[in-house]
Amino acid sequence: DIEDLEGLRIAMGFDKINILGHSYGGVVAQGYAIKYPENVSHLIIANSFHSYLMWQENCDNSNHEIKTNYPEVWEELMKVREQGAVSSDKVHYEIYDRVPYGFLYAYNPENFSRRNVSTKPVGRKPYPYKSNRKLYYQMVGRDGDFELTSDIGTFDYRQELKDLKMPILIYGGRYDRVAVPRMMVEFKMYCPQAEFVMFEESGHNPQVEEPSKLFDSIRDFLTK
């Protein structure tokens, strides 16, 4: 994905680019800025992860929340796991998906209901979009909802972030149970030169829950 981004920059004839990477996209954005710093004008890391350890915290915290708040789902999940099922098995992720998206990802789950998310222009899918299971479990490993392996199980930018020279904005959401605030604030230690913003009425998607505040922050940042 990092090389795809570089290929796109070259194909479009840009000298430098501004990059905003959200969630997994932030992993790609950080990797690109570390590998091609001379090509980045501004870097924005949104509700993302600095290392495989932070992504594993996502898994651990999500499972803790599900076990605590959806015990009936957790009990059924444990039964299929005892029978040998792992995250990438259909029976496993169908049970896992019974937990509503908004429970782990939203400050206000109503912000993600179909009636509150625009479906215009015609053909646009409601948010969140359906995920590509095959690709996702290729990235995180066969049992990636519990234990990371594969590519996501190895990346770690913590020691390299401090060397980046371009303007950097990092932001998270107070109610994000995926890129959890406890580890989001660690970016201040690993990337002390960056601006950091915590959106107090957002989960994993401030662009949906606090768009005006977010876009004002981005526009202000890009003038620097």
mmCIF file with all atom_site columns, C-alpha atoms in Angstrom:
data_model
loop_
_atom_site.group_PDB
_atom_site.id
_atom_site.type_symbol
_atom_site.label_atom_id
_atom_site.label_alt_id
_atom_site.label_comp_id
_atom_site.label_asym_id
_atom_site.label_entity_id
_atom_site.label_seq_id
_atom_site.pdbx_PDB_ins_code
_atom_site.Cartn_x
_atom_site.Cartn_y
_atom_site.Cartn_z
_atom_site.occupancy
_atom_site.B_iso_or_equiv
_atom_site.pdbx_formal_charge
_atom_site.auth_seq_id
_atom_site.auth_comp_id
_atom_site.auth_asym_id
_atom_site.auth_atom_id
_atom_site.pdbx_PDB_model_num
ATOM 1   C CA . ASP A 1 1   ? 0.000   0.000   0.000   1.00 0.00 ? 1   ASP A CA 1
ATOM 2   C CA . ILE A 1 2   ? 2.898   2.372   0.703   1.00 0.00 ? 2   ILE A CA 1
ATOM 3   C CA . GLU A 1 3   ? 4.288   1.718   -2.764  1.00 0.00 ? 3   GLU A CA 1
ATOM 4   C CA . ASP A 1 4   ? 0.838   2.156   -4.313  1.00 0.00 ? 4   ASP A CA 1
ATOM 5   C CA . LEU A 1 5   ? 0.669   5.609   -2.724  1.00 0.00 ? 5   LEU A CA 1
ATOM 6   C CA . GLU A 1 6   ? 4.095   6.506   -4.090  1.00 0.00 ? 6   GLU A CA 1
ATOM 7   C CA . GLY A 1 7   ? 3.106   5.239   -7.522  1.00 0.00 ? 7   GLY A CA 1
ATOM 8   C CA . LEU A 1 8   ? -0.028  7.392   -7.422  1.00 0.00 ? 8   LEU A CA 1
ATOM 9   C CA . ARG A 1 9   ? 2.013   10.485  -6.467  1.00 0.00 ? 9   ARG A CA 1
ATOM 10  C CA . ILE A 1 10  ? 4.355   9.921   -9.399  1.00 0.00 ? 10  ILE A CA 1
ATOM 11  C CA . ALA A 1 11  ? 1.540   9.166   -11.851 1.00 0.00 ? 11  ALA A CA 1
ATOM 12  C CA . MET A 1 12  ? -0.308  12.355  -10.901 1.00 0.00 ? 12  MET A CA 1
ATOM 13  C CA . GLY A 1 13  ? 2.833   14.446  -11.210 1.00 0.00 ? 13  GLY A CA 1
ATOM 14  C CA . PHE A 1 14  ? 2.928   15.805  -7.649  1.00 0.00 ? 14  PHE A CA 1
ATOM 15  C CA . ASP A 1 15  ? 6.175   16.912  -6.037  1.00 0.00 ? 15  ASP A CA 1
ATOM 16  C CA . LYS A 1 16  ? 4.889   16.829  -2.449  1.00 0.00 ? 16  LYS A CA 1
ATOM 17  C CA . ILE A 1 17  ? 1.564   15.579  -1.104  1.00 0.00 ? 17  ILE A CA 1
ATOM 18  C CA . ASN A 1 18  ? -0.556  16.070  1.996   1.00 0.00 ? 18  ASN A CA 1
ATOM 19  C CA . ILE A 1 19  ? -1.556  12.747  3.518   1.00 0.00 ? 19  ILE A CA 1
ATOM 20  C CA . LEU A 1 20  ? -4.467  11.977  5.830   1.00 0.00 ? 20  LEU A CA 1
ATOM 21  C CA . GLY A 1 21  ? -4.612  8.365   6.948   1.00 0.00 ? 21  GLY A CA 1
ATOM 22  C CA . HIS A 1 22  ? -7.540  7.134   9.063   1.00 0.00 ? 22  HIS A CA 1
ATOM 23  C CA . SER A 1 23  ? -7.399  3.914   11.114  1.00 0.00 ? 23  SER A CA 1
ATOM 24  C CA . TYR A 1 24  ? -5.504  1.354   8.985   1.00 0.00 ? 24  TYR A CA 1
ATOM 25  C CA . GLY A 1 25  ? -4.941  4.166   6.501   1.00 0.00 ? 25  GLY A CA 1
ATOM 26  C CA . GLY A 1 26  ? -2.939  5.904   9.208   1.00 0.00 ? 26  GLY A CA 1
ATOM 27  C CA . VAL A 1 27  ? -0.628  2.896   9.366   1.00 0.00 ? 27  VAL A CA 1
ATOM 28  C CA . VAL A 1 28  ? 0.030   3.315   5.643   1.00 0.00 ? 28  VAL A CA 1
ATOM 29  C CA . ALA A 1 29  ? 0.402   7.093   5.996   1.00 0.00 ? 29  ALA A CA 1
ATOM 30  C CA . GLN A 1 30  ? 2.992   6.769   8.753   1.00 0.00 ? 30  GLN A CA 1
ATOM 31  C CA . GLY A 1 31  ? 4.909   4.149   6.811   1.00 0.00 ? 31  GLY A CA 1
ATOM 32  C CA . TYR A 1 32  ? 4.909   6.352   3.715   1.00 0.00 ? 32  TYR A CA 1
ATOM 33  C CA . ALA A 1 33  ? 6.099   9.427   5.626   1.00 0.00 ? 33  ALA A CA 1
ATOM 34  C CA . ILE A 1 34  ? 8.910   7.422   7.203   1.00 0.00 ? 34  ILE A CA 1
ATOM 35  C CA . LYS A 1 35  ? 10.036  5.916   3.891   1.00 0.00 ? 35  LYS A CA 1
ATOM 36  C CA . TYR A 1 36  ? 9.460   8.979   1.675   1.00 0.00 ? 36  TYR A CA 1
ATOM 37  C CA . PRO A 1 37  ? 9.661   12.000  4.007   1.00 0.00 ? 37  PRO A CA 1
ATOM 38  C CA . GLU A 1 38  ? 10.891  14.280  1.221   1.00 0.00 ? 38  GLU A CA 1
ATOM 39  C CA . ASN A 1 39  ? 7.578   13.762  -0.600  1.00 0.00 ? 39  ASN A CA 1
ATOM 40  C CA . VAL A 1 40  ? 5.258   14.710  2.284   1.00 0.00 ? 40  VAL A CA 1
ATOM 41  C CA . SER A 1 41  ? 4.144   18.286  2.893   1.00 0.00 ? 41  SER A CA 1
ATOM 42  C CA . HIS A 1 42  ? 1.751   17.616  5.807   1.00 0.00 ? 42  HIS A CA 1
ATOM 43  C CA . LEU A 1 43  ? 0.930   14.359  7.609   1.00 0.00 ? 43  LEU A CA 1
ATOM 44  C CA . ILE A 1 44  ? -2.375  13.713  9.420   1.00 0.00 ? 44  ILE A CA 1
ATOM 45  C CA . ILE A 1 45  ? -2.738  10.548  11.517  1.00 0.00 ? 45  ILE A CA 1
ATOM 46  C CA . ALA A 1 46  ? -6.394  9.936   12.345  1.00 0.00 ? 46  ALA A CA 1
ATOM 47  C CA . ASN A 1 47  ? -7.626  7.402   14.938  1.00 0.00 ? 47  ASN A CA 1
ATOM 48  C CA . SER A 1 48  ? -4.736  5.183   14.005  1.00 0.00 ? 48  SER A CA 1
ATOM 49  C CA . PHE A 1 49  ? -2.086  2.910   15.485  1.00 0.00 ? 49  PHE A CA 1
ATOM 50  C CA . HIS A 1 50  ? 1.611   3.457   16.151  1.00 0.00 ? 50  HIS A CA 1
ATOM 51  C CA . SER A 1 51  ? 2.512   -0.231  16.424  1.00 0.00 ? 51  SER A CA 1
ATOM 52  C CA . TYR A 1 52  ? 1.264   -3.797  16.412  1.00 0.00 ? 52  TYR A CA 1
ATOM 53  C CA . LEU A 1 53  ? 1.050   -3.505  20.199  1.00 0.00 ? 53  LEU A CA 1
ATOM 54  C CA . MET A 1 54  ? -1.559  -0.759  19.886  1.00 0.00 ? 54  MET A CA 1
ATOM 55  C CA . TRP A 1 55  ? -3.513  -2.790  17.334  1.00 0.00 ? 55  TRP A CA 1
ATOM 56  C CA . GLN A 1 56  ? -3.405  -5.776  19.696  1.00 0.00 ? 56  GLN A CA 1
ATOM 57  C CA . GLU A 1 57  ? -4.790  -3.488  22.415  1.00 0.00 ? 57  GLU A CA 1
ATOM 58  C CA . ASN A 1 58  ? -7.664  -2.805  20.009  1.00 0.00 ? 58  ASN A CA 1
ATOM 59  C CA . CYS A 1 59  ? -8.382  -6.544  19.886  1.00 0.00 ? 59  CYS A CA 1
ATOM 60  C CA . ASP A 1 60  ? -7.998  -7.046  23.630  1.00 0.00 ? 60  ASP A CA 1
ATOM 61  C CA . ASN A 1 61  ? -10.146 -4.046  24.529  1.00 0.00 ? 61  ASN A CA 1
ATOM 62  C CA . SER A 1 62  ? -12.851 -4.907  22.003  1.00 0.00 ? 62  SER A CA 1
ATOM 63  C CA . ASN A 1 63  ? -13.068 -8.443  23.352  1.00 0.00 ? 63  ASN A CA 1
ATOM 64  C CA . HIS A 1 64  ? -13.201 -7.187  26.933  1.00 0.00 ? 64  HIS A CA 1
ATOM 65  C CA . GLU A 1 65  ? -16.065 -4.832  26.051  1.00 0.00 ? 65  GLU A CA 1
ATOM 66  C CA . ILE A 1 66  ? -17.964 -7.553  24.194  1.00 0.00 ? 66  ILE A CA 1
ATOM 67  C CA . LYS A 1 67  ? -17.508 -10.045 27.020  1.00 0.00 ? 67  LYS A CA 1
ATOM 68  C CA . THR A 1 68  ? -18.701 -7.480  29.569  1.00 0.00 ? 68  THR A CA 1
ATOM 69  C CA . ASN A 1 69  ? -21.622 -5.953  27.670  1.00 0.00 ? 69  ASN A CA 1
ATOM 70  C CA . TYR A 1 70  ? -22.739 -8.706  25.299  1.00 0.00 ? 70  TYR A CA 1
ATOM 71  C CA . PRO A 1 71  ? -22.239 -11.843 27.427  1.00 0.00 ? 71  PRO A CA 1
ATOM 72  C CA . GLU A 1 72  ? -24.714 -13.858 25.354  1.00 0.00 ? 72  GLU A CA 1
ATOM 73  C CA . VAL A 1 73  ? -22.681 -13.161 22.202  1.00 0.00 ? 73  VAL A CA 1
ATOM 74  C CA . TRP A 1 74  ? -19.436 -13.914 24.023  1.00 0.00 ? 74  TRP A CA 1
ATOM 75  C CA . GLU A 1 75  ? -20.764 -17.240 25.319  1.00 0.00 ? 75  GLU A CA 1
ATOM 76  C CA . GLU A 1 76  ? -21.737 -18.346 21.819  1.00 0.00 ? 76  GLU A CA 1
ATOM 77  C CA . LEU A 1 77  ? -18.391 -17.168 20.462  1.00 0.00 ? 77  LEU A CA 1
ATOM 78  C CA . MET A 1 78  ? -16.491 -19.167 23.068  1.00 0.00 ? 78  MET A CA 1
ATOM 79  C CA . LYS A 1 79  ? -18.419 -22.291 22.142  1.00 0.00 ? 79  LYS A CA 1
ATOM 80  C CA . VAL A 1 80  ? -17.363 -22.129 18.487  1.00 0.00 ? 80  VAL A CA 1
ATOM 81  C CA . ARG A 1 81  ? -13.804 -21.254 19.482  1.00 0.00 ? 81  ARG A CA 1
ATOM 82  C CA . GLU A 1 82  ? -13.699 -24.337 21.705  1.00 0.00 ? 82  GLU A CA 1
ATOM 83  C CA . GLN A 1 83  ? -14.664 -26.311 18.623  1.00 0.00 ? 83  GLN A CA 1
ATOM 84  C CA . GLY A 1 84  ? -11.673 -24.866 16.759  1.00 0.00 ? 84  GLY A CA 1
ATOM 85  C CA . ALA A 1 85  ? -13.148 -21.875 14.927  1.00 0.00 ? 85  ALA A CA 1
ATOM 86  C CA . VAL A 1 86  ? -10.957 -18.783 14.487  1.00 0.00 ? 86  VAL A CA 1
ATOM 87  C CA . SER A 1 87  ? -11.676 -15.192 13.498  1.00 0.00 ? 87  SER A CA 1
ATOM 88  C CA . SER A 1 88  ? -11.543 -15.748 9.750   1.00 0.00 ? 88  SER A CA 1
ATOM 89  C CA . ASP A 1 89  ? -14.084 -18.588 9.821   1.00 0.00 ? 89  ASP A CA 1
ATOM 90  C CA . LYS A 1 90  ? -17.557 -17.572 8.674   1.00 0.00 ? 90  LYS A CA 1
ATOM 91  C CA . VAL A 1 91  ? -19.289 -18.963 11.758  1.00 0.00 ? 91  VAL A CA 1
ATOM 92  C CA . HIS A 1 92  ? -16.928 -16.968 13.977  1.00 0.00 ? 92  HIS A CA 1
ATOM 93  C CA . TYR A 1 93  ? -17.208 -13.545 12.333  1.00 0.00 ? 93  TYR A CA 1
ATOM 94  C CA . GLU A 1 94  ? -20.973 -13.848 11.889  1.00 0.00 ? 94  GLU A CA 1
ATOM 95  C CA . ILE A 1 95  ? -21.308 -14.204 15.666  1.00 0.00 ? 95  ILE A CA 1
ATOM 96  C CA . TYR A 1 96  ? -18.764 -11.429 16.251  1.00 0.00 ? 96  TYR A CA 1
ATOM 97  C CA . ASP A 1 97  ? -20.746 -9.120  13.967  1.00 0.00 ? 97  ASP A CA 1
ATOM 98  C CA . ARG A 1 98  ? -23.840 -9.353  16.141  1.00 0.00 ? 98  ARG A CA 1
ATOM 99  C CA . VAL A 1 99  ? -22.265 -6.629  18.244  1.00 0.00 ? 99  VAL A CA 1
ATOM 100 C CA . PRO A 1 100 ? -23.488 -3.343  16.701  1.00 0.00 ? 100 PRO A CA 1
ATOM 101 C CA . TYR A 1 101 ? -20.918 -1.180  14.951  1.00 0.00 ? 101 TYR A CA 1
ATOM 102 C CA . GLY A 1 102 ? -21.742 1.823   17.107  1.00 0.00 ? 102 GLY A CA 1
ATOM 103 C CA . PHE A 1 103 ? -21.027 -0.002  20.363  1.00 0.00 ? 103 PHE A CA 1
ATOM 104 C CA . LEU A 1 104 ? -17.271 -0.050  19.782  1.00 0.00 ? 104 LEU A CA 1
ATOM 105 C CA . TYR A 1 105 ? -16.870 2.757   17.272  1.00 0.00 ? 105 TYR A CA 1
ATOM 106 C CA . ALA A 1 106 ? -19.239 5.588   18.203  1.00 0.00 ? 106 ALA A CA 1
ATOM 107 C CA . TYR A 1 107 ? -19.802 8.322   20.760  1.00 0.00 ? 107 TYR A CA 1
ATOM 108 C CA . ASN A 1 108 ? -23.455 8.333   19.676  1.00 0.00 ? 108 ASN A CA 1
ATOM 109 C CA . PRO A 1 109 ? -24.522 5.205   17.756  1.00 0.00 ? 109 PRO A CA 1
ATOM 110 C CA . GLU A 1 110 ? -27.407 7.176   16.240  1.00 0.00 ? 110 GLU A CA 1
ATOM 111 C CA . ASN A 1 111 ? -24.817 9.034   14.174  1.00 0.00 ? 111 ASN A CA 1
ATOM 112 C CA . PHE A 1 112 ? -24.365 5.820   12.195  1.00 0.00 ? 112 PHE A CA 1
ATOM 113 C CA . SER A 1 113 ? -27.985 4.855   11.711  1.00 0.00 ? 113 SER A CA 1
ATOM 114 C CA . ARG A 1 114 ? -29.248 4.742   8.138   1.00 0.00 ? 114 ARG A CA 1
ATOM 115 C CA . ARG A 1 115 ? -31.593 7.664   8.697   1.00 0.00 ? 115 ARG A CA 1
ATOM 116 C CA . ASN A 1 116 ? -28.746 9.894   9.930   1.00 0.00 ? 116 ASN A CA 1
ATOM 117 C CA . VAL A 1 117 ? -26.143 9.071   7.287   1.00 0.00 ? 117 VAL A CA 1
ATOM 118 C CA . SER A 1 118 ? -26.687 10.529  3.846   1.00 0.00 ? 118 SER A CA 1
ATOM 119 C CA . THR A 1 119 ? -27.029 8.053   1.008   1.00 0.00 ? 119 THR A CA 1
ATOM 120 C CA . LYS A 1 120 ? -26.695 10.779  -1.645  1.00 0.00 ? 120 LYS A CA 1
ATOM 121 C CA . PRO A 1 121 ? -25.469 10.807  -4.350  1.00 0.00 ? 121 PRO A CA 1
ATOM 122 C CA . VAL A 1 122 ? -27.368 7.801   -5.678  1.00 0.00 ? 122 VAL A CA 1
ATOM 123 C CA . GLY A 1 123 ? -25.395 4.612   -5.267  1.00 0.00 ? 123 GLY A CA 1
ATOM 124 C CA . ARG A 1 124 ? -23.390 5.589   -2.196  1.00 0.00 ? 124 ARG A CA 1
ATOM 125 C CA . LYS A 1 125 ? -23.506 2.949   0.511   1.00 0.00 ? 125 LYS A CA 1
ATOM 126 C CA . PRO A 1 126 ? -24.434 3.809   4.115   1.00 0.00 ? 126 PRO A CA 1
ATOM 127 C CA . TYR A 1 127 ? -21.522 4.059   6.525   1.00 0.00 ? 127 TYR A CA 1
ATOM 128 C CA . PRO A 1 128 ? -19.872 1.805   7.621   1.00 0.00 ? 128 PRO A CA 1
ATOM 129 C CA . TYR A 1 129 ? -19.193 0.005   4.389   1.00 0.00 ? 129 TYR A CA 1
ATOM 130 C CA . LYS A 1 130 ? -19.080 -3.763  4.162   1.00 0.00 ? 130 LYS A CA 1
ATOM 131 C CA . SER A 1 131 ? -15.573 -5.030  4.852   1.00 0.00 ? 131 SER A CA 1
ATOM 132 C CA . ASN A 1 132 ? -13.488 -7.302  2.663   1.00 0.00 ? 132 ASN A CA 1
ATOM 133 C CA . ARG A 1 133 ? -13.074 -10.313 4.944   1.00 0.00 ? 133 ARG A CA 1
ATOM 134 C CA . LYS A 1 134 ? -10.490 -12.103 2.825   1.00 0.00 ? 134 LYS A CA 1
ATOM 135 C CA . LEU A 1 135 ? -8.248  -9.056  2.669   1.00 0.00 ? 135 LEU A CA 1
ATOM 136 C CA . TYR A 1 136 ? -8.706  -8.150  6.327   1.00 0.00 ? 136 TYR A CA 1
ATOM 137 C CA . TYR A 1 137 ? -7.697  -11.555 7.673   1.00 0.00 ? 137 TYR A CA 1
ATOM 138 C CA . GLN A 1 138 ? -4.806  -11.701 5.211   1.00 0.00 ? 138 GLN A CA 1
ATOM 139 C CA . MET A 1 139 ? -3.566  -8.511  6.899   1.00 0.00 ? 139 MET A CA 1
ATOM 140 C CA . VAL A 1 140 ? -4.156  -9.412  10.561  1.00 0.00 ? 140 VAL A CA 1
ATOM 141 C CA . GLY A 1 141 ? -3.864  -13.194 10.475  1.00 0.00 ? 141 GLY A CA 1
ATOM 142 C CA . ARG A 1 142 ? -6.327  -16.086 10.628  1.00 0.00 ? 142 ARG A CA 1
ATOM 143 C CA . ASP A 1 143 ? -7.288  -15.316 14.231  1.00 0.00 ? 143 ASP A CA 1
ATOM 144 C CA . GLY A 1 144 ? -6.689  -11.585 14.021  1.00 0.00 ? 144 GLY A CA 1
ATOM 145 C CA . ASP A 1 145 ? -9.630  -10.588 16.231  1.00 0.00 ? 145 ASP A CA 1
ATOM 146 C CA . PHE A 1 146 ? -7.810  -12.250 19.116  1.00 0.00 ? 146 PHE A CA 1
ATOM 147 C CA . GLU A 1 147 ? -4.124  -12.549 18.230  1.00 0.00 ? 147 GLU A CA 1
ATOM 148 C CA . LEU A 1 148 ? -2.357  -10.550 15.529  1.00 0.00 ? 148 LEU A CA 1
ATOM 149 C CA . THR A 1 149 ? -0.008  -12.212 13.099  1.00 0.00 ? 149 THR A CA 1
ATOM 150 C CA . SER A 1 150 ? 0.781   -11.504 9.419   1.00 0.00 ? 150 SER A CA 1
ATOM 151 C CA . ASP A 1 151 ? 1.830   -7.952  8.411   1.00 0.00 ? 151 ASP A CA 1
ATOM 152 C CA . ILE A 1 152 ? -0.167  -6.095  11.064  1.00 0.00 ? 152 ILE A CA 1
ATOM 153 C CA . GLY A 1 153 ? 1.427   -8.319  13.706  1.00 0.00 ? 153 GLY A CA 1
ATOM 154 C CA . THR A 1 154 ? 4.904   -6.900  13.014  1.00 0.00 ? 154 THR A CA 1
ATOM 155 C CA . PHE A 1 155 ? 4.770   -3.160  12.213  1.00 0.00 ? 155 PHE A CA 1
ATOM 156 C CA . ASP A 1 156 ? 6.188   -0.694  14.749  1.00 0.00 ? 156 ASP A CA 1
ATOM 157 C CA . TYR A 1 157 ? 6.806   3.010   14.045  1.00 0.00 ? 157 TYR A CA 1
ATOM 158 C CA . ARG A 1 158 ? 7.376   4.180   17.610  1.00 0.00 ? 158 ARG A CA 1
ATOM 159 C CA . GLN A 1 159 ? 11.108  4.808   17.355  1.00 0.00 ? 159 GLN A CA 1
ATOM 160 C CA . GLU A 1 160 ? 10.932  6.481   13.923  1.00 0.00 ? 160 GLU A CA 1
ATOM 161 C CA . LEU A 1 161 ? 8.105   8.979   14.388  1.00 0.00 ? 161 LEU A CA 1
ATOM 162 C CA . LYS A 1 162 ? 10.269  11.454  16.319  1.00 0.00 ? 162 LYS A CA 1
ATOM 163 C CA . ASP A 1 163 ? 12.538  11.899  13.272  1.00 0.00 ? 163 ASP A CA 1
ATOM 164 C CA . LEU A 1 164 ? 9.808   13.177  10.947  1.00 0.00 ? 164 LEU A CA 1
ATOM 165 C CA . LYS A 1 165 ? 10.288  16.859  10.046  1.00 0.00 ? 165 LYS A CA 1
ATOM 166 C CA . MET A 1 166 ? 7.044   17.751  8.222   1.00 0.00 ? 166 MET A CA 1
ATOM 167 C CA . PRO A 1 167 ? 4.089   19.313  10.107  1.00 0.00 ? 167 PRO A CA 1
ATOM 168 C CA . ILE A 1 168 ? 2.098   16.518  11.760  1.00 0.00 ? 168 ILE A CA 1
ATOM 169 C CA . LEU A 1 169 ? -1.420  16.457  13.169  1.00 0.00 ? 169 LEU A CA 1
ATOM 170 C CA . ILE A 1 170 ? -2.590  13.467  15.205  1.00 0.00 ? 170 ILE A CA 1
ATOM 171 C CA . TYR A 1 171 ? -6.150  13.127  16.439  1.00 0.00 ? 171 TYR A CA 1
ATOM 172 C CA . GLY A 1 172 ? -8.367  10.596  18.176  1.00 0.00 ? 172 GLY A CA 1
ATOM 173 C CA . GLY A 1 173 ? -11.815 10.215  19.687  1.00 0.00 ? 173 GLY A CA 1
ATOM 174 C CA . ARG A 1 174 ? -12.516 10.042  23.413  1.00 0.00 ? 174 ARG A CA 1
ATOM 175 C CA . TYR A 1 175 ? -15.054 7.231   22.921  1.00 0.00 ? 175 TYR A CA 1
ATOM 176 C CA . ASP A 1 176 ? -12.982 5.202   20.479  1.00 0.00 ? 176 ASP A CA 1
ATOM 177 C CA . ARG A 1 177 ? -12.807 1.615   21.738  1.00 0.00 ? 177 ARG A CA 1
ATOM 178 C CA . VAL A 1 178 ? -10.598 0.592   18.819  1.00 0.00 ? 178 VAL A CA 1
ATOM 179 C CA . ALA A 1 179 ? -7.761  3.134   18.666  1.00 0.00 ? 179 ALA A CA 1
ATOM 180 C CA . VAL A 1 180 ? -8.169  3.497   22.414  1.00 0.00 ? 180 VAL A CA 1
ATOM 181 C CA . PRO A 1 181 ? -7.415  6.881   24.052  1.00 0.00 ? 181 PRO A CA 1
ATOM 182 C CA . ARG A 1 182 ? -4.976  5.354   26.544  1.00 0.00 ? 182 ARG A CA 1
ATOM 183 C CA . MET A 1 183 ? -2.695  4.420   23.660  1.00 0.00 ? 183 MET A CA 1
ATOM 184 C CA . MET A 1 184 ? -3.605  7.336   21.367  1.00 0.00 ? 184 MET A CA 1
ATOM 185 C CA . VAL A 1 185 ? -2.014  9.723   23.856  1.00 0.00 ? 185 VAL A CA 1
ATOM 186 C CA . GLU A 1 186 ? 1.222   7.711   23.596  1.00 0.00 ? 186 GLU A CA 1
ATOM 187 C CA . PHE A 1 187 ? 1.710   9.401   20.230  1.00 0.00 ? 187 PHE A CA 1
ATOM 188 C CA . LYS A 1 188 ? 2.635   12.515  22.257  1.00 0.00 ? 188 LYS A CA 1
ATOM 189 C CA . MET A 1 189 ? 5.650   10.602  23.556  1.00 0.00 ? 189 MET A CA 1
ATOM 190 C CA . TYR A 1 190 ? 6.699   8.945   20.297  1.00 0.00 ? 190 TYR A CA 1
ATOM 191 C CA . CYS A 1 191 ? 5.965   11.962  18.083  1.00 0.00 ? 191 CYS A CA 1
ATOM 192 C CA . PRO A 1 192 ? 6.359   14.974  20.414  1.00 0.00 ? 192 PRO A CA 1
ATOM 193 C CA . GLN A 1 193 ? 6.712   17.456  17.543  1.00 0.00 ? 193 GLN A CA 1
ATOM 194 C CA . ALA A 1 194 ? 3.136   16.772  16.380  1.00 0.00 ? 194 ALA A CA 1
ATOM 195 C CA . GLU A 1 195 ? -0.037  18.644  17.216  1.00 0.00 ? 195 GLU A CA 1
ATOM 196 C CA . PHE A 1 196 ? -2.475  16.411  19.058  1.00 0.00 ? 196 PHE A CA 1
ATOM 197 C CA . VAL A 1 197 ? -6.261  16.763  19.283  1.00 0.00 ? 197 VAL A CA 1
ATOM 198 C CA . MET A 1 198 ? -8.746  14.576  21.169  1.00 0.00 ? 198 MET A CA 1
ATOM 199 C CA . PHE A 1 199 ? -12.331 14.930  19.945  1.00 0.00 ? 199 PHE A CA 1
ATOM 200 C CA . GLU A 1 200 ? -14.507 14.699  23.028  1.00 0.00 ? 200 GLU A CA 1
ATOM 201 C CA . GLU A 1 201 ? -17.769 13.723  21.336  1.00 0.00 ? 201 GLU A CA 1
ATOM 202 C CA . SER A 1 202 ? -16.423 11.174  18.853  1.00 0.00 ? 202 SER A CA 1
ATOM 203 C CA . GLY A 1 203 ? -15.573 7.535   18.685  1.00 0.00 ? 203 GLY A CA 1
ATOM 204 C CA . HIS A 1 204 ? -13.500 6.102   15.849  1.00 0.00 ? 204 HIS A CA 1
ATOM 205 C CA . ASN A 1 205 ? -14.899 8.502   13.243  1.00 0.00 ? 205 ASN A CA 1
ATOM 206 C CA . PRO A 1 206 ? -14.731 12.225  14.112  1.00 0.00 ? 206 PRO A CA 1
ATOM 207 C CA . GLN A 1 207 ? -15.358 12.925  10.422  1.00 0.00 ? 207 GLN A CA 1
ATOM 208 C CA . VAL A 1 208 ? -18.897 11.607  11.027  1.00 0.00 ? 208 VAL A CA 1
ATOM 209 C CA . GLU A 1 209 ? -19.547 12.716  14.603  1.00 0.00 ? 209 GLU A CA 1
ATOM 210 C CA . GLU A 1 210 ? -17.791 16.109  14.818  1.00 0.00 ? 210 GLU A CA 1
ATOM 211 C CA . PRO A 1 211 ? -17.194 17.039  11.171  1.00 0.00 ? 211 PRO A CA 1
ATOM 212 C CA . SER A 1 212 ? -17.303 20.834  11.538  1.00 0.00 ? 212 SER A CA 1
ATOM 213 C CA . LYS A 1 213 ? -14.790 20.875  14.365  1.00 0.00 ? 213 LYS A CA 1
ATOM 214 C CA . LEU A 1 214 ? -12.578 18.345  12.617  1.00 0.00 ? 214 LEU A CA 1
ATOM 215 C CA . PHE A 1 215 ? -12.491 20.040  9.226   1.00 0.00 ? 215 PHE A CA 1
ATOM 216 C CA . ASP A 1 216 ? -11.815 23.419  10.817  1.00 0.00 ? 216 ASP A CA 1
ATOM 217 C CA . SER A 1 217 ? -8.833  21.842  12.587  1.00 0.00 ? 217 SER A CA 1
ATOM 218 C CA . ILE A 1 218 ? -7.574  20.289  9.354   1.00 0.00 ? 218 ILE A CA 1
ATOM 219 C CA . ARG A 1 219 ? -7.923  23.493  7.351   1.00 0.00 ? 219 ARG A CA 1
ATOM 220 C CA . ASP A 1 220 ? -6.050  25.431  10.034  1.00 0.00 ? 220 ASP A CA 1
ATOM 221 C CA . PHE A 1 221 ? -3.313  22.790  10.165  1.00 0.00 ? 221 PHE A CA 1
ATOM 222 C CA . LEU A 1 222 ? -2.816  22.763  6.390   1.00 0.00 ? 222 LEU A CA 1
ATOM 223 C CA . THR A 1 223 ? -2.038  26.501  6.384   1.00 0.00 ? 223 THR A CA 1
ATOM 224 C CA . LYS A 1 224 ? 1.084   25.855  8.475   1.00 0.00 ? 224 LYS A CA 1
#
